[in-house]
């Protein structure tokens, strides 16, 4: 397949001001993401790995334009994504979706699963009939391994792994090109998490998705990523093909991360 750049980040930077005293006005700047640049080719899975607080979620939120960077550029399919407004913004927005870490907090407990998953359709494809919307919801439920009867149930009636499947279904209902999954399995048991990762891998093939998989866990990233970026204190310290970064790391921090993975005694 011809390489095709879907997303391009250039010199992204984001800092937060943190107040240092309850009664004083003193403030300190923390740089959460510092001069991050990378390109994402269509169909690849970029794993972003690094310890807690290194800036992974901040980076993801900037890529989706949930927060604005202080500086830098983002291009989505060659278009200046940070300048998009109005109809352009809405059209681009539906082409990229996020899967969240906490499937409990991200699903409205008072809505039935059918309404939760169908909500993006109601917003972006308002002309769709109720019956068509229902069909689309049933179809995506099946794709994530849940029965059509799930539609009439509430999130609390599902296990953690099933709730993450619901979150994935909601992210995929608009048929996005790019999905950013931020710690999608860190709230789950290892075996359930492994099933969710397998599901993501299968859906990526079925829906020709480009995937960014964010995790603090190197084994999680290693399971799916074709390319790996290692972040430390807001910066990408190493990026390259998964086999190269995980098999022959160059950066000392990457080496330390790999050395810290517990080995199962043979
Ligand atoms: N809204 C905010 N206000 C102030 N500081 C923030 C805010 N969000 C993040 N930070 C700080 O920015 C840095 C990066 O945070 P971020 O959540 O992006 O890291 P992360 O890599 O996703 O961590 P984790 O693995 O724990 O999810 C941290 O120092 C964090 O404290
Ligand atoms: Mg995070």
mmCIF file of C-alpha atoms and ligand atoms in Angstrom:
data_model
loop_
_atom_site.group_PDB
_atom_site.id
_atom_site.type_symbol
_atom_site.label_atom_id
_atom_site.label_comp_id
_atom_site.label_asym_id
_atom_site.label_seq_id
_atom_site.Cartn_x
_atom_site.Cartn_y
_atom_site.Cartn_z
ATOM 1 C CA UNK A 1 0.000 0.000 0.000
ATOM 2 C CA UNK A 2 1.209 3.467 -0.877
ATOM 3 C CA UNK A 3 2.186 5.406 2.242
ATOM 4 C CA UNK A 4 -0.335 8.139 2.875
ATOM 5 C CA UNK A 5 0.071 10.616 5.709
ATOM 6 C CA UNK A 6 -3.148 11.005 7.629
ATOM 7 C CA UNK A 7 -1.980 13.137 10.551
ATOM 8 C CA UNK A 8 1.012 15.352 11.006
ATOM 9 C CA UNK A 9 2.001 17.065 14.253
ATOM 10 C CA UNK A 10 4.693 19.743 14.219
ATOM 11 C CA UNK A 11 6.357 21.209 17.307
ATOM 12 C CA UNK A 12 3.319 20.821 19.535
ATOM 13 C CA UNK A 13 3.616 22.424 22.902
ATOM 14 C CA UNK A 14 1.245 22.774 25.833
ATOM 15 C CA UNK A 15 1.898 24.113 29.295
ATOM 16 C CA UNK A 16 -0.394 24.478 32.258
ATOM 17 C CA UNK A 17 -0.171 27.040 34.991
ATOM 18 C CA UNK A 18 -0.435 25.461 38.376
ATOM 19 C CA UNK A 19 -1.081 27.621 41.427
ATOM 20 C CA UNK A 20 1.436 26.877 44.110
ATOM 21 C CA UNK A 21 -0.349 28.321 47.133
ATOM 22 C CA UNK A 22 -3.969 28.261 48.280
ATOM 23 C CA UNK A 23 -4.032 31.947 49.247
ATOM 24 C CA UNK A 24 -1.301 33.463 47.151
ATOM 25 C CA UNK A 25 -1.443 34.204 43.483
ATOM 26 C CA UNK A 26 1.869 32.476 42.831
ATOM 27 C CA UNK A 27 1.838 30.300 39.748
ATOM 28 C CA UNK A 28 4.221 27.927 38.106
ATOM 29 C CA UNK A 29 4.180 26.642 34.553
ATOM 30 C CA UNK A 30 4.395 22.918 33.869
ATOM 31 C CA UNK A 31 5.215 21.956 30.351
ATOM 32 C CA UNK A 32 2.993 18.935 29.689
ATOM 33 C CA UNK A 33 3.910 18.482 26.013
ATOM 34 C CA UNK A 34 7.158 19.918 24.737
ATOM 35 C CA UNK A 35 7.996 20.232 21.051
ATOM 36 C CA UNK A 36 6.344 17.039 19.843
ATOM 37 C CA UNK A 37 6.451 16.225 16.124
ATOM 38 C CA UNK A 38 5.485 13.053 14.292
ATOM 39 C CA UNK A 39 3.666 11.751 11.257
ATOM 40 C CA UNK A 40 1.035 9.078 11.126
ATOM 41 C CA UNK A 41 0.571 6.929 8.036
ATOM 42 C CA UNK A 42 -2.807 5.556 7.097
ATOM 43 C CA UNK A 43 -3.486 2.086 8.527
ATOM 44 C CA UNK A 44 -0.674 2.031 11.054
ATOM 45 C CA UNK A 45 -0.926 1.619 14.801
ATOM 46 C CA UNK A 46 1.231 4.107 16.608
ATOM 47 C CA UNK A 47 1.811 3.157 20.225
ATOM 48 C CA UNK A 48 2.624 6.027 22.562
ATOM 49 C CA UNK A 49 4.206 4.830 25.774
ATOM 50 C CA UNK A 50 5.636 6.584 28.800
ATOM 51 C CA UNK A 51 5.194 6.834 32.533
ATOM 52 C CA UNK A 52 2.320 8.589 34.286
ATOM 53 C CA UNK A 53 2.399 12.358 33.823
ATOM 54 C CA UNK A 54 4.658 12.369 30.754
ATOM 55 C CA UNK A 55 1.992 14.125 28.676
ATOM 56 C CA UNK A 56 0.260 11.329 26.733
ATOM 57 C CA UNK A 57 -3.322 12.408 27.445
ATOM 58 C CA UNK A 58 -2.486 16.063 26.871
ATOM 59 C CA UNK A 59 -1.052 15.140 23.477
ATOM 60 C CA UNK A 60 -4.123 13.023 22.597
ATOM 61 C CA UNK A 61 -6.491 15.830 23.573
ATOM 62 C CA UNK A 62 -4.592 18.297 21.402
ATOM 63 C CA UNK A 63 -4.661 15.933 18.426
ATOM 64 C CA UNK A 64 -8.457 15.735 18.755
ATOM 65 C CA UNK A 65 -8.685 19.477 19.381
ATOM 66 C CA UNK A 66 -10.299 19.020 22.751
ATOM 67 C CA UNK A 67 -7.644 21.444 24.000
ATOM 68 C CA UNK A 68 -5.668 23.989 22.017
ATOM 69 C CA UNK A 69 -1.872 23.791 21.925
ATOM 70 C CA UNK A 70 0.149 26.856 22.962
ATOM 71 C CA UNK A 71 2.018 26.510 19.707
ATOM 72 C CA UNK A 72 2.667 24.102 16.886
ATOM 73 C CA UNK A 73 0.747 22.745 13.940
ATOM 74 C CA UNK A 74 -1.512 19.797 13.246
ATOM 75 C CA UNK A 75 -2.467 18.695 9.757
ATOM 76 C CA UNK A 76 -5.184 16.126 9.167
ATOM 77 C CA UNK A 77 -5.023 14.789 5.627
ATOM 78 C CA UNK A 78 -3.045 17.857 4.661
ATOM 79 C CA UNK A 79 -5.614 20.317 6.019
ATOM 80 C CA UNK A 80 -4.707 22.740 8.763
ATOM 81 C CA UNK A 81 -6.700 21.170 11.565
ATOM 82 C CA UNK A 82 -6.130 23.955 14.102
ATOM 83 C CA UNK A 83 -7.650 26.542 11.760
ATOM 84 C CA UNK A 84 -10.742 24.532 10.830
ATOM 85 C CA UNK A 85 -14.027 26.228 11.734
ATOM 86 C CA UNK A 86 -17.740 25.610 11.302
ATOM 87 C CA UNK A 87 -18.729 22.929 8.805
ATOM 88 C CA UNK A 88 -15.070 22.055 8.072
ATOM 89 C CA UNK A 89 -14.443 21.482 11.746
ATOM 90 C CA UNK A 90 -17.512 19.262 12.111
ATOM 91 C CA UNK A 91 -16.617 17.268 8.997
ATOM 92 C CA UNK A 92 -13.068 16.666 10.208
ATOM 93 C CA UNK A 93 -14.142 16.025 13.777
ATOM 94 C CA UNK A 94 -16.294 13.020 12.910
ATOM 95 C CA UNK A 95 -13.354 11.395 11.132
ATOM 96 C CA UNK A 96 -11.394 11.052 14.349
ATOM 97 C CA UNK A 97 -12.725 9.545 17.548
ATOM 98 C CA UNK A 98 -11.458 8.686 20.995
ATOM 99 C CA UNK A 99 -11.750 5.625 23.205
ATOM 100 C CA UNK A 100 -11.381 6.537 26.859
ATOM 101 C CA UNK A 101 -9.674 4.842 29.759
ATOM 102 C CA UNK A 102 -12.630 4.706 32.066
ATOM 103 C CA UNK A 103 -15.662 3.113 30.419
ATOM 104 C CA UNK A 104 -17.755 3.840 33.526
ATOM 105 C CA UNK A 105 -17.147 7.570 33.661
ATOM 106 C CA UNK A 106 -17.481 8.015 29.901
ATOM 107 C CA UNK A 107 -20.908 6.367 29.546
ATOM 108 C CA UNK A 108 -23.988 8.251 30.721
ATOM 109 C CA UNK A 109 -25.554 5.965 33.379
ATOM 110 C CA UNK A 110 -29.082 7.218 32.683
ATOM 111 C CA UNK A 111 -29.046 6.450 28.989
ATOM 112 C CA UNK A 112 -29.709 3.081 27.405
ATOM 113 C CA UNK A 113 -26.830 1.627 25.442
ATOM 114 C CA UNK A 114 -28.686 2.024 22.147
ATOM 115 C CA UNK A 115 -29.070 5.766 22.783
ATOM 116 C CA UNK A 116 -25.450 6.136 23.916
ATOM 117 C CA UNK A 117 -24.079 4.491 20.795
ATOM 118 C CA UNK A 118 -26.622 6.158 18.506
ATOM 119 C CA UNK A 119 -26.002 9.660 19.867
ATOM 120 C CA UNK A 120 -23.164 10.573 17.460
ATOM 121 C CA UNK A 121 -25.422 9.466 14.591
ATOM 122 C CA UNK A 122 -28.232 11.674 15.850
ATOM 123 C CA UNK A 123 -25.791 14.611 15.810
ATOM 124 C CA UNK A 124 -23.892 13.984 12.582
ATOM 125 C CA UNK A 125 -26.450 12.096 10.495
ATOM 126 C CA UNK A 126 -29.630 13.725 11.712
ATOM 127 C CA UNK A 127 -31.497 12.764 8.531
ATOM 128 C CA UNK A 128 -31.290 9.064 9.309
ATOM 129 C CA UNK A 129 -34.604 7.402 10.152
ATOM 130 C CA UNK A 130 -35.069 5.758 13.555
ATOM 131 C CA UNK A 131 -35.110 2.336 11.952
ATOM 132 C CA UNK A 132 -31.881 2.992 10.024
ATOM 133 C CA UNK A 133 -30.204 4.346 13.141
ATOM 134 C CA UNK A 134 -31.260 1.222 15.020
ATOM 135 C CA UNK A 135 -29.802 -0.974 12.281
ATOM 136 C CA UNK A 136 -26.499 0.887 12.400
ATOM 137 C CA UNK A 137 -26.363 0.514 16.202
ATOM 138 C CA UNK A 138 -27.140 -3.221 15.987
ATOM 139 C CA UNK A 139 -24.474 -3.634 13.309
ATOM 140 C CA UNK A 140 -21.749 -1.944 15.344
ATOM 141 C CA UNK A 141 -22.806 -3.831 18.512
ATOM 142 C CA UNK A 142 -22.301 -7.055 16.607
ATOM 143 C CA UNK A 143 -18.900 -5.867 15.374
ATOM 144 C CA UNK A 144 -17.752 -5.362 18.990
ATOM 145 C CA UNK A 145 -19.156 -8.714 20.102
ATOM 146 C CA UNK A 146 -22.377 -7.629 21.838
ATOM 147 C CA UNK A 147 -25.911 -8.797 21.039
ATOM 148 C CA UNK A 148 -28.666 -6.488 19.769
ATOM 149 C CA UNK A 149 -30.516 -6.926 23.092
ATOM 150 C CA UNK A 150 -27.757 -4.784 24.680
ATOM 151 C CA UNK A 151 -29.444 -1.740 23.155
ATOM 152 C CA UNK A 152 -32.211 -1.713 25.734
ATOM 153 C CA UNK A 153 -29.958 -2.100 28.743
ATOM 154 C CA UNK A 154 -28.091 0.439 30.891
ATOM 155 C CA UNK A 155 -24.295 0.668 31.275
ATOM 156 C CA UNK A 156 -24.309 -0.612 34.882
ATOM 157 C CA UNK A 157 -25.722 -3.933 33.666
ATOM 158 C CA UNK A 158 -22.441 -4.680 31.880
ATOM 159 C CA UNK A 159 -19.004 -5.816 33.020
ATOM 160 C CA UNK A 160 -15.970 -3.562 32.652
ATOM 161 C CA UNK A 161 -14.831 -5.287 29.481
ATOM 162 C CA UNK A 162 -18.319 -5.107 27.973
ATOM 163 C CA UNK A 163 -18.530 -1.426 28.846
ATOM 164 C CA UNK A 164 -15.274 -0.831 27.027
ATOM 165 C CA UNK A 165 -16.819 -2.607 24.014
ATOM 166 C CA UNK A 166 -19.712 -0.133 24.249
ATOM 167 C CA UNK A 167 -17.224 2.748 24.326
ATOM 168 C CA UNK A 168 -15.512 1.337 21.243
ATOM 169 C CA UNK A 169 -18.849 0.900 19.465
ATOM 170 C CA UNK A 170 -19.685 4.531 20.124
ATOM 171 C CA UNK A 171 -16.298 5.616 18.793
ATOM 172 C CA UNK A 172 -16.783 3.574 15.607
ATOM 173 C CA UNK A 173 -20.421 4.275 14.771
ATOM 174 C CA UNK A 174 -19.514 7.218 12.512
ATOM 175 C CA UNK A 175 -16.892 5.118 10.710
ATOM 176 C CA UNK A 176 -13.943 7.322 11.629
ATOM 177 C CA UNK A 177 -10.560 7.018 9.924
ATOM 178 C CA UNK A 178 -8.508 7.686 13.022
ATOM 179 C CA UNK A 179 -9.132 6.360 16.520
ATOM 180 C CA UNK A 180 -7.133 7.451 19.534
ATOM 181 C CA UNK A 181 -7.413 4.986 22.408
ATOM 182 C CA UNK A 182 -6.080 6.486 25.638
ATOM 183 C CA UNK A 183 -5.279 3.728 28.139
ATOM 184 C CA UNK A 184 -8.184 1.600 26.847
ATOM 185 C CA UNK A 185 -7.325 -1.419 28.980
ATOM 186 C CA UNK A 186 -5.697 -0.020 32.111
ATOM 187 C CA UNK A 187 -8.974 -0.197 34.085
ATOM 188 C CA UNK A 188 -9.437 -3.869 33.138
ATOM 189 C CA UNK A 189 -8.074 -7.231 34.271
ATOM 190 C CA UNK A 190 -5.143 -8.389 32.170
ATOM 191 C CA UNK A 191 -7.098 -11.171 30.418
ATOM 192 C CA UNK A 192 -10.093 -8.928 29.676
ATOM 193 C CA UNK A 193 -7.705 -6.221 28.517
ATOM 194 C CA UNK A 194 -6.045 -8.679 26.144
ATOM 195 C CA UNK A 195 -9.449 -9.451 24.591
ATOM 196 C CA UNK A 196 -10.127 -5.742 24.122
ATOM 197 C CA UNK A 197 -6.749 -5.320 22.417
ATOM 198 C CA UNK A 198 -7.562 -8.252 20.117
ATOM 199 C CA UNK A 199 -10.893 -6.622 19.349
ATOM 200 C CA UNK A 200 -9.172 -3.335 18.482
ATOM 201 C CA UNK A 201 -6.770 -5.196 16.186
ATOM 202 C CA UNK A 202 -9.643 -6.933 14.406
ATOM 203 C CA UNK A 203 -11.706 -3.752 14.071
ATOM 204 C CA UNK A 204 -8.693 -1.933 12.737
ATOM 205 C CA UNK A 205 -8.527 -4.415 9.868
ATOM 206 C CA UNK A 206 -12.290 -4.531 9.309
ATOM 207 C CA UNK A 207 -12.745 -0.766 9.305
ATOM 208 C CA UNK A 208 -9.311 0.134 7.846
ATOM 209 C CA UNK A 209 -8.592 2.284 10.871
ATOM 210 C CA UNK A 210 -5.512 4.220 11.727
ATOM 211 C CA UNK A 211 -4.936 3.797 15.431
ATOM 212 C CA UNK A 212 -3.059 5.640 18.140
ATOM 213 C CA UNK A 213 -2.781 3.419 21.183
ATOM 214 C CA UNK A 214 -1.697 5.200 24.335
ATOM 215 C CA UNK A 215 -0.530 3.273 27.365
ATOM 216 C CA UNK A 216 1.886 3.496 30.256
ATOM 217 C CA UNK A 217 2.397 -0.247 29.734
ATOM 218 C CA UNK A 218 5.005 -1.387 27.264
ATOM 219 C CA UNK A 219 3.533 -4.907 26.875
ATOM 220 C CA UNK A 220 0.156 -3.377 25.952
ATOM 221 C CA UNK A 221 1.727 -1.167 23.313
ATOM 222 C CA UNK A 222 3.900 -4.050 22.078
ATOM 223 C CA UNK A 223 0.820 -6.211 21.460
ATOM 224 C CA UNK A 224 -0.606 -3.922 18.752
ATOM 225 C CA UNK A 225 1.773 -1.189 17.679
ATOM 226 C CA UNK A 226 3.474 -1.188 14.298
ATOM 227 C CA UNK A 227 5.359 1.939 15.343
ATOM 228 C CA UNK A 228 6.237 3.107 18.830
ATOM 229 C CA UNK A 229 6.855 6.569 20.264
ATOM 230 C CA UNK A 230 8.390 6.781 23.724
ATOM 231 C CA UNK A 231 7.547 9.884 25.742
ATOM 232 C CA UNK A 232 9.392 11.248 28.707
ATOM 233 C CA UNK A 233 8.616 14.555 30.424
ATOM 234 C CA UNK A 234 6.566 15.891 27.544
ATOM 235 C CA UNK A 235 8.980 14.931 24.782
ATOM 236 C CA UNK A 236 9.208 12.075 22.328
ATOM 237 C CA UNK A 237 12.626 10.623 23.117
ATOM 238 C CA UNK A 238 12.458 7.827 20.559
ATOM 239 C CA UNK A 239 10.154 6.892 17.696
ATOM 240 C CA UNK A 240 10.408 4.168 15.090
ATOM 241 C CA UNK A 241 9.210 0.778 13.895
ATOM 242 C CA UNK A 242 7.991 -1.327 16.830
ATOM 243 C CA UNK A 243 10.549 -4.057 16.181
ATOM 244 C CA UNK A 244 13.365 -1.527 16.181
ATOM 245 C CA UNK A 245 12.286 0.483 19.255
ATOM 246 C CA UNK A 246 11.378 -2.592 21.317
ATOM 247 C CA UNK A 247 14.099 -4.894 19.969
ATOM 248 C CA UNK A 248 17.025 -2.532 19.626
ATOM 249 C CA UNK A 249 16.236 0.624 21.613
ATOM 250 C CA UNK A 250 18.646 3.521 21.286
ATOM 251 C CA UNK A 251 17.454 5.857 23.997
ATOM 252 C CA UNK A 252 18.460 5.136 27.622
ATOM 253 C CA UNK A 253 14.913 5.814 28.831
ATOM 254 C CA UNK A 254 13.467 3.292 26.346
ATOM 255 C CA UNK A 255 16.051 0.760 27.546
ATOM 256 C CA UNK A 256 15.017 1.391 31.153
ATOM 257 C CA UNK A 257 11.315 0.920 30.282
ATOM 258 C CA UNK A 258 12.072 -2.393 28.575
ATOM 259 C CA UNK A 259 14.259 -3.552 31.462
ATOM 260 C CA UNK A 260 11.414 -2.790 33.887
ATOM 261 C CA UNK A 261 8.976 -5.217 32.222
ATOM 262 C CA UNK A 262 8.657 -8.215 34.508
ATOM 263 C CA UNK A 263 9.764 -11.482 32.918
ATOM 264 C CA UNK A 264 7.785 -14.667 33.417
ATOM 265 C CA UNK A 265 10.295 -17.303 34.555
ATOM 266 C CA UNK A 266 10.527 -20.109 31.990
HETATM 267 N N1 LIG B 1 -5.761 20.428 33.326
HETATM 268 C C1 LIG B 1 -4.520 20.431 33.826
HETATM 269 N N2 LIG B 1 -4.091 21.440 34.614
HETATM 270 C C2 LIG B 1 -2.838 21.466 35.109
HETATM 271 N N3 LIG B 1 -1.912 20.528 34.859
HETATM 272 C C3 LIG B 1 -2.270 19.484 34.090
HETATM 273 C C4 LIG B 1 -3.581 19.389 33.532
HETATM 274 N N4 LIG B 1 -3.646 18.240 32.802
HETATM 275 C C5 LIG B 1 -2.433 17.669 32.890
HETATM 276 N N5 LIG B 1 -1.601 18.409 33.668
HETATM 277 C C6 LIG B 1 -0.183 18.095 33.959
HETATM 278 O O1 LIG B 1 0.481 17.872 32.729
HETATM 279 C C7 LIG B 1 1.363 16.777 32.819
HETATM 280 C C8 LIG B 1 0.980 15.723 31.792
HETATM 281 O O2 LIG B 1 -0.278 15.141 32.137
HETATM 282 P P1 LIG B 1 -1.011 14.057 31.253
HETATM 283 O O3 LIG B 1 -2.309 13.775 31.880
HETATM 284 O O4 LIG B 1 -0.987 14.495 29.847
HETATM 285 O O5 LIG B 1 -0.033 12.816 31.429
HETATM 286 P P2 LIG B 1 -0.246 11.284 31.074
HETATM 287 O O6 LIG B 1 1.000 10.829 30.417
HETATM 288 O O7 LIG B 1 -1.518 11.101 30.334
HETATM 289 O O8 LIG B 1 -0.348 10.574 32.505
HETATM 290 P P3 LIG B 1 -1.169 9.245 32.941
HETATM 291 O O9 LIG B 1 -0.347 8.063 32.461
HETATM 292 O O10 LIG B 1 -1.195 9.317 34.429
HETATM 293 O O11 LIG B 1 -2.522 9.309 32.308
HETATM 294 C C9 LIG B 1 1.308 16.309 34.259
HETATM 295 O O12 LIG B 1 2.362 16.930 34.949
HETATM 296 C C10 LIG B 1 -0.026 16.818 34.742
HETATM 297 O O13 LIG B 1 0.012 17.043 36.116
HETATM 298 MG MG1 LIG B 2 -3.255 9.965 30.686
#
